Tab-separated table of C-alpha atoms in Angstrom:
chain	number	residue	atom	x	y	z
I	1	UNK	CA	-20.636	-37.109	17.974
I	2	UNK	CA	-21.993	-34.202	19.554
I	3	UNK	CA	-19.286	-31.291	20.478
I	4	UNK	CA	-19.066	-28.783	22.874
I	5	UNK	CA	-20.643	-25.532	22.412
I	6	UNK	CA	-17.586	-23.675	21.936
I	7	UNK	CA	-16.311	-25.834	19.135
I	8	UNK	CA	-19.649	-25.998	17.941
I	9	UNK	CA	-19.850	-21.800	17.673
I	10	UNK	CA	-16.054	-21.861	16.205
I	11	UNK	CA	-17.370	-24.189	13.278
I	12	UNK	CA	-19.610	-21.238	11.565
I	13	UNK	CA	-16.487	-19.410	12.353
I	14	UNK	CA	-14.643	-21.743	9.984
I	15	UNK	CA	-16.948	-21.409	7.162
I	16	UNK	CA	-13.702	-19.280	5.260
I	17	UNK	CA	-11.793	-22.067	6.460
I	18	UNK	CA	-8.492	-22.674	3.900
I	19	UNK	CA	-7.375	-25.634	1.557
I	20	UNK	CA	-4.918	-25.279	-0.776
I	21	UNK	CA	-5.203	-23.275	-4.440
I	22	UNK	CA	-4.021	-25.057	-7.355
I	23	UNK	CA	-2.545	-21.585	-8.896
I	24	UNK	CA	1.066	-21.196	-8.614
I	25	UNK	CA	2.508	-18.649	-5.838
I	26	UNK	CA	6.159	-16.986	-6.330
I	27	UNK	CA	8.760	-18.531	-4.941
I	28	UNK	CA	10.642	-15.698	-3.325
I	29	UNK	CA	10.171	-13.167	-1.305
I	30	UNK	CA	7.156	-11.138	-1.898
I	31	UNK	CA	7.995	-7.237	-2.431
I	32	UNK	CA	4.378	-6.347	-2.226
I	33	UNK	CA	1.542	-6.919	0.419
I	34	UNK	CA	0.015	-10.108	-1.034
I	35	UNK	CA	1.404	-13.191	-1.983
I	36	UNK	CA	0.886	-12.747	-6.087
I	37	UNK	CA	-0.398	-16.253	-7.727
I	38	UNK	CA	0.564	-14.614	-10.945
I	39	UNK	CA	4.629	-14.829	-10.457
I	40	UNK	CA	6.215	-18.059	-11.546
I	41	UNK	CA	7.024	-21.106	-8.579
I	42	UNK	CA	9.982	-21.719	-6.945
I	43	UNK	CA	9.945	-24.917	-9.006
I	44	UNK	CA	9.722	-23.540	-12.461
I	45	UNK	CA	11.491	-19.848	-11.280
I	46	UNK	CA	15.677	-19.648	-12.070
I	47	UNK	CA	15.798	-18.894	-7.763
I	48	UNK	CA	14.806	-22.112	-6.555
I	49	UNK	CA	15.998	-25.375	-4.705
I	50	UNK	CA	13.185	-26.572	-3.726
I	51	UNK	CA	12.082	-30.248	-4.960
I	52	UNK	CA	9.727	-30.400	-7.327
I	53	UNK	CA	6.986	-33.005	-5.412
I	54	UNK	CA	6.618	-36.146	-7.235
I	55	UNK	CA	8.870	-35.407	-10.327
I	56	UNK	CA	12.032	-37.292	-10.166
I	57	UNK	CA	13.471	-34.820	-13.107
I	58	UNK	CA	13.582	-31.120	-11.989
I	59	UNK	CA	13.709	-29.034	-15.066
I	60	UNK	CA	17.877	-28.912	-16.041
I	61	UNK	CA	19.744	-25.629	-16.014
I	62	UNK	CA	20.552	-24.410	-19.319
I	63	UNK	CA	24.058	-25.818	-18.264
I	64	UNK	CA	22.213	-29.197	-17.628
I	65	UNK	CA	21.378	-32.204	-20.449
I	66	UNK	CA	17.663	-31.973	-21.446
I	67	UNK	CA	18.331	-35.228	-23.569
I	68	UNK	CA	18.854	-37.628	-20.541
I	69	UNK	CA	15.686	-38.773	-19.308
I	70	UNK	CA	17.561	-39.170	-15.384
I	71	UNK	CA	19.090	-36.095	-13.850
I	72	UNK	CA	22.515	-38.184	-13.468
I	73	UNK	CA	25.377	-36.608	-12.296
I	74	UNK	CA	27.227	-37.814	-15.471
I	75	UNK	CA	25.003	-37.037	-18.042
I	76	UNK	CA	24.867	-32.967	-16.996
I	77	UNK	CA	28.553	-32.774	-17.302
I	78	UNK	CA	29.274	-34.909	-20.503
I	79	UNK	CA	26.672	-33.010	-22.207
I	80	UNK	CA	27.380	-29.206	-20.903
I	81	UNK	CA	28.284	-27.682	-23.720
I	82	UNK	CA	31.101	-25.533	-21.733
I	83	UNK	CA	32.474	-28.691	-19.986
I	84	UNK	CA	34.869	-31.349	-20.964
I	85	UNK	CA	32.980	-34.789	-22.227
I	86	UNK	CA	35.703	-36.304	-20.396
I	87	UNK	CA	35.183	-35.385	-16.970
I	88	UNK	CA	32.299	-36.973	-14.693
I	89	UNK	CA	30.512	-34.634	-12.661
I	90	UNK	CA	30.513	-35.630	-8.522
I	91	UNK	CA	27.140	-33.308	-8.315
I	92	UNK	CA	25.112	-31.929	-10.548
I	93	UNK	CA	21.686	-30.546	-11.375
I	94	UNK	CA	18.850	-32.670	-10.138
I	95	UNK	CA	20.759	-34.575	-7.596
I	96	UNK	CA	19.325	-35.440	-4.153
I	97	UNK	CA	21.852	-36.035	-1.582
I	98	UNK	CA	23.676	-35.477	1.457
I	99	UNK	CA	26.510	-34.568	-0.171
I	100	UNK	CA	24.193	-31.677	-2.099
I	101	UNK	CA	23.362	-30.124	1.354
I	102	UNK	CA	27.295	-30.282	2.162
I	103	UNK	CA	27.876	-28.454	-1.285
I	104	UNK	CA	25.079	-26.005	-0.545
I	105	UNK	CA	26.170	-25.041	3.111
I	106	UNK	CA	30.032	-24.438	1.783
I	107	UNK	CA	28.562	-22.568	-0.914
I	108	UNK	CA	27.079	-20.309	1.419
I	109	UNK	CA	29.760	-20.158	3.644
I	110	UNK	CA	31.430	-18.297	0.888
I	111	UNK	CA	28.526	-15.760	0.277
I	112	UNK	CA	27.366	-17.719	-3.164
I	113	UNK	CA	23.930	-18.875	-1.695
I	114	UNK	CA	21.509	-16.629	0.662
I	115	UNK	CA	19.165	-19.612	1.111
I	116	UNK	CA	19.436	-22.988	3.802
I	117	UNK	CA	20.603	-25.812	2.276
I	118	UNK	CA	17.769	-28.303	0.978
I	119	UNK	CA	19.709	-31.246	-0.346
I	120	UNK	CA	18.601	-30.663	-3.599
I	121	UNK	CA	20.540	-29.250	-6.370
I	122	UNK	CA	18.744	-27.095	-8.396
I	123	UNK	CA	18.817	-23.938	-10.240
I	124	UNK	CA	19.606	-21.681	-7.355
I	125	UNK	CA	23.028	-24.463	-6.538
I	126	UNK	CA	24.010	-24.504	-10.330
I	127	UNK	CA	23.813	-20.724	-10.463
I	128	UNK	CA	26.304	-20.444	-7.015
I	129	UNK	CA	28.193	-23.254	-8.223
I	130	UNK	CA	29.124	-21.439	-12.007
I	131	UNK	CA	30.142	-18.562	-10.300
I	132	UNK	CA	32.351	-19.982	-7.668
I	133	UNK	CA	33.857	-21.541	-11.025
I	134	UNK	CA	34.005	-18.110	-12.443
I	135	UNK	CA	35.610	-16.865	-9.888
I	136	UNK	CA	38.727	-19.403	-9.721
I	137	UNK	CA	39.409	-20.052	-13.577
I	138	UNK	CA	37.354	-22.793	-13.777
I	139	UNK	CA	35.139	-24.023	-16.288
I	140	UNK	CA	31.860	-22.316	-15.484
I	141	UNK	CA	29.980	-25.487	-16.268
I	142	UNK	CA	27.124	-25.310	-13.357
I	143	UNK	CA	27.993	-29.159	-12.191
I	144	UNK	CA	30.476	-29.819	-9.974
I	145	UNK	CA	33.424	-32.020	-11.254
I	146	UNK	CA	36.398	-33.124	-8.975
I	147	UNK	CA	38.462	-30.603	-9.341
I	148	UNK	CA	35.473	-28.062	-8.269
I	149	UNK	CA	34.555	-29.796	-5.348
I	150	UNK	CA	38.437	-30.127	-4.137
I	151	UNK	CA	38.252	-26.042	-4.486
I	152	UNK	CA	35.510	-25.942	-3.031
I	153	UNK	CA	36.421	-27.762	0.082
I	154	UNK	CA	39.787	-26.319	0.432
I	155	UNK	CA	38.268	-22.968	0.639
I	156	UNK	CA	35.754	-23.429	3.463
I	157	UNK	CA	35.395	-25.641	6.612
I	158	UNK	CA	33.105	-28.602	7.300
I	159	UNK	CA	29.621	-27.520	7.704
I	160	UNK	CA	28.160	-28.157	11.623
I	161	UNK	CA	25.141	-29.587	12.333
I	162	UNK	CA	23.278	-26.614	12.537
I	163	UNK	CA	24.821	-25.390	9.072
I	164	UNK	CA	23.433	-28.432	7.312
I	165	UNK	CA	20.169	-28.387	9.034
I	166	UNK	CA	18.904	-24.823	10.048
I	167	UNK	CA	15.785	-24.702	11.932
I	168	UNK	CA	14.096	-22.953	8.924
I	169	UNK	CA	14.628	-22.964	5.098
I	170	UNK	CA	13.762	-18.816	5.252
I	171	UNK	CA	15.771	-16.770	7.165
I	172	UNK	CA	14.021	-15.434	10.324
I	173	UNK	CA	12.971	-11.465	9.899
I	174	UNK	CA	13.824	-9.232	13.134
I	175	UNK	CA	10.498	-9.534	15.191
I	176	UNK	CA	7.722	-7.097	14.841
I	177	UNK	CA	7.126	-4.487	18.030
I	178	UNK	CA	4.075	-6.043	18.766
I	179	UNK	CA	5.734	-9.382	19.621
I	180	UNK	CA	7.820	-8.427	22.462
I	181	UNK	CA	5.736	-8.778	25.263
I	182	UNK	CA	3.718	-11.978	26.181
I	183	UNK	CA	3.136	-15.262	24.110
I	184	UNK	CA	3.118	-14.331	20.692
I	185	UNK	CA	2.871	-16.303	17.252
I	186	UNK	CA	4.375	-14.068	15.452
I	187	UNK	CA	4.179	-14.208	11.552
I	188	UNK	CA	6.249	-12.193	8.738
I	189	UNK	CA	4.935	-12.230	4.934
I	190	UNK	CA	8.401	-10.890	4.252
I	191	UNK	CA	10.402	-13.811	5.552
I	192	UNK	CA	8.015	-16.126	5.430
I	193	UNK	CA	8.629	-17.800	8.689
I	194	UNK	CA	6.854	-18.449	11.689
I	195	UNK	CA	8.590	-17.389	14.957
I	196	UNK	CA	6.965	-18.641	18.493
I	197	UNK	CA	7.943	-16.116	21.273
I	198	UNK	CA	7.297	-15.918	24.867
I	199	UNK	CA	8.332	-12.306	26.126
I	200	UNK	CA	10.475	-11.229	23.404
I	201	UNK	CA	12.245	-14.920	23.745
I	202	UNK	CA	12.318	-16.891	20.276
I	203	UNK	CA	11.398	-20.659	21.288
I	204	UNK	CA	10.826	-22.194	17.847
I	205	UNK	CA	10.749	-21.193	13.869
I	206	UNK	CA	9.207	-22.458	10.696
I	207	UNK	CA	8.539	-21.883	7.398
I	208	UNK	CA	5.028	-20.617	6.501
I	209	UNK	CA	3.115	-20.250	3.461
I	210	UNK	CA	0.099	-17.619	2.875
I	211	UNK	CA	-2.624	-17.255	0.489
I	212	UNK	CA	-2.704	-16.114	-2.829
I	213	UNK	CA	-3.834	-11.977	-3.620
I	214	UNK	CA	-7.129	-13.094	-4.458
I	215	UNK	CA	-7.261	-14.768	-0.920
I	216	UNK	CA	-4.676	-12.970	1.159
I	217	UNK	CA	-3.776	-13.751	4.938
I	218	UNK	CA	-5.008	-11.086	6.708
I	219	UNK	CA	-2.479	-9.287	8.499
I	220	UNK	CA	-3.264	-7.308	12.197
I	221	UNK	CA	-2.837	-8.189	15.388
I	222	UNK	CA	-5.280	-11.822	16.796
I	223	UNK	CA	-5.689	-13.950	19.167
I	224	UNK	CA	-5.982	-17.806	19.149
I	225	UNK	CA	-9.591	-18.097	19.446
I	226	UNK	CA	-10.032	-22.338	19.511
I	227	UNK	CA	-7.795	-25.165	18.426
I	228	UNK	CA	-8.092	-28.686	16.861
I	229	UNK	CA	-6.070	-31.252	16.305
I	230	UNK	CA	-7.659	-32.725	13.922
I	231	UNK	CA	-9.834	-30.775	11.558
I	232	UNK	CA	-11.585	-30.747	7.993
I	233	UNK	CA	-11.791	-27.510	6.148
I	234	UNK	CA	-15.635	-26.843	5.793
I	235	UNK	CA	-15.794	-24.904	2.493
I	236	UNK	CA	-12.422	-27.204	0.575
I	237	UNK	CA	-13.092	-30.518	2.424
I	238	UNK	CA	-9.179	-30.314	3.057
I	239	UNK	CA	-7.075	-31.440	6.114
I	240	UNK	CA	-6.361	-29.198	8.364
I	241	UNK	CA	-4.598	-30.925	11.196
I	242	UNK	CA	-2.905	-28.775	13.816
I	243	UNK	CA	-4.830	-25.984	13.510
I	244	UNK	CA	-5.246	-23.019	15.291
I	245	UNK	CA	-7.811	-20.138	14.327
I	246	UNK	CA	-6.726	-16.999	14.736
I	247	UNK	CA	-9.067	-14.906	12.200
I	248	UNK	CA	-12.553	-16.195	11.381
I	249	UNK	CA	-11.782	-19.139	9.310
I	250	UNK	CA	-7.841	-18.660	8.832
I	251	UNK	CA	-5.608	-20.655	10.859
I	252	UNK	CA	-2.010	-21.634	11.289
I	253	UNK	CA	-2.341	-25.421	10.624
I	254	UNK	CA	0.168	-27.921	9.276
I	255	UNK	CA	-0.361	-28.672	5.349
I	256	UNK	CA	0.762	-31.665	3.116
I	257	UNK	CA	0.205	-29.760	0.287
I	258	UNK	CA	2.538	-27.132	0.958
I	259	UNK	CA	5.265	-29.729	2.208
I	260	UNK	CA	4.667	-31.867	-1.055
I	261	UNK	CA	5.120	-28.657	-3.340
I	262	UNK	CA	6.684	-25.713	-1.290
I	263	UNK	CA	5.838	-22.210	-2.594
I	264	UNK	CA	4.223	-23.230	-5.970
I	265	UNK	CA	1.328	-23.303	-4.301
I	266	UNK	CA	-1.189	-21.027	-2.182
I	267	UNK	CA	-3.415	-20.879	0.686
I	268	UNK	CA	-7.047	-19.727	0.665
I	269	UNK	CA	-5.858	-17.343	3.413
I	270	UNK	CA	-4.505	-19.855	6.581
I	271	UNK	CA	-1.149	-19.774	7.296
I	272	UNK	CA	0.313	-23.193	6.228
I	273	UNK	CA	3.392	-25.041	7.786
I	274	UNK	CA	5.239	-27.657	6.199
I	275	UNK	CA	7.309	-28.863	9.257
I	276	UNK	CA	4.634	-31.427	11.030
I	277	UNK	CA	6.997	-32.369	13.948
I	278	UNK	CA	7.718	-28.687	14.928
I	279	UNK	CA	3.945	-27.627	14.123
I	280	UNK	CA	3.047	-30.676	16.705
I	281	UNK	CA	5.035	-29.161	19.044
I	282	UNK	CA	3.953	-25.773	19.246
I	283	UNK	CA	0.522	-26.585	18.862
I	284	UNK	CA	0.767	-28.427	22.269
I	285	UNK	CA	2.420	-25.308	23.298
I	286	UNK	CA	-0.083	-22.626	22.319
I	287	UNK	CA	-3.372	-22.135	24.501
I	288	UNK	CA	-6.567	-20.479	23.467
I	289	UNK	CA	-5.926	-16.813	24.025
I	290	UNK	CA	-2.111	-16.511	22.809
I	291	UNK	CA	-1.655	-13.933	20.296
I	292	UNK	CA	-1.329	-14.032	16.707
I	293	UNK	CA	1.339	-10.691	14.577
I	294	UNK	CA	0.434	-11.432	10.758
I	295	UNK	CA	2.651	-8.413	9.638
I	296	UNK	CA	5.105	-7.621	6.499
């Protein structure tokens, strides 16, 4: 089907156009200006919650049985070696509930956890949760047992909606300058987050992922130059639905990939989302023209 001539020029445009890398990207924070394929994943790194995409099993906590072949809630405590055999844990690590993200937005109501609660316990929860146990003479066993969990809850309040649920994972940096004024996507390597603003005004946030040092996001100041809904990276033969080009071939554009395995994974450059329904949105949103902040 023959397209129009503009779509038609942005398609040599989108000759750089991004898939995802198979090499794994670190799974916090980066401290320098590219996102290094060389640090370990938020799956395999002691800092993450994230859950591991098709892998029922997260890798246990050294406080965690490596013997079970389920992540049950009984067999981490019974075979902790610094808790009792006799008590059953109520949560423990590799657990996927609600009652994880409850645990997870108490725990951070008392300072033990800096990230958004995910539902999933991993080694970031059993870290918080063996020093809240620590710090009130219990046994620092990384699961949470009844007698935790009563603590626990006595100590804080019941989560709200918005404490359960934040509207991103990463925390939101402060907004660059150069997003003030006007309709801005604007983009922070630091947080990691996408931040839509219309004259200084946040509308929406979302978690973004960027390519790997080899094939870094380019940061500056853009503009949208073409959208598509529904696109096919040129060069990787990869989805690329929601996407908006920005810089040559680098987009913001929604990526299963990146929602399947989170930050173990890299860009070739575009700026992935995770969150389809918000991405939807804000596509819809954004016109041809808008500008683009890709800064750290």
């Amino acid at each position: 089907m023959a397209r129009t001539l503009g779509l038609a020029t942005a398609v040599a445009l989108a000759a750089t156009a991004c898939g995802p890398q198979k090499t794994e990207n670190t799974g916090s924070a980066p401290t320098a200006p590219s996102a290094s394929a060389a640090l370990p994943s938020p799956e395999s790194s002691p800092s993450s919650d994230d859950k591991p995409a098709g892998d029922s099993s997260a890798s246990p906590s050294p406080s965690a049985s490596s013997a079970s072949p389920s992540p049950s809630a009984s067999a981490s405590a019974s075979s902790s070696p610094s808790a009792s055999p006799s008590v059953k844990a109520v949560m423990a690590n590799g657990d996927d509930s609600e009652q994880v993200r409850e645990l997870q937005a108490r725990l951070k109501q008392l300072g033990l956890m800096s990230v958004a609660p995910t539902g999933f316990y991993g080694s970031k929860t059993t870290a918080a949760v063996k020093s809240f146990q620590s710090r009130n003479g219990l046994t620092a066993s990384g699961s949470v047992d009844a007698q935790t969990w009563k603590k626990i809850q006595g100590l804080t309040k019941k989560p709200t909606a918005d404490e359960l649920r934040p509207p991103t994972v990463n925390e939101v940096d402060a907004p660059d300058p150069r997003c003030m004024t006007g309709r801005v996507m604007c983009i922070s390597k630091e947080s990691r987050t996408l931040a839509w603003m219309i004259d200084g005004r946040v509308i929406s946030t979302m978690d973004v992922r960027f390519g790997s040092e080899n094939t870094p996001t380019r940061e500056g100041v853009f503009d949208v130059g073409w959208k598509a809904k529904e696109w096919t990276s040129t060069i990787y033969h990869t989805p690329m639905p929601y996407a908006m080009f920005f810089s040559g071939g680098q987009a913001v554009h929604y990526s299963a990939d990146f929602a399947a395995r989170g930050y173990s994974g890299a860009s070739h450059g575009c700026v992935n989302v995770r969150d389809k329904a918000k991405l939807s949105k804000l596509f819809d949103d954004v016109k041809v023209g808008d500008k683009v902040v890709v800064y750290w």
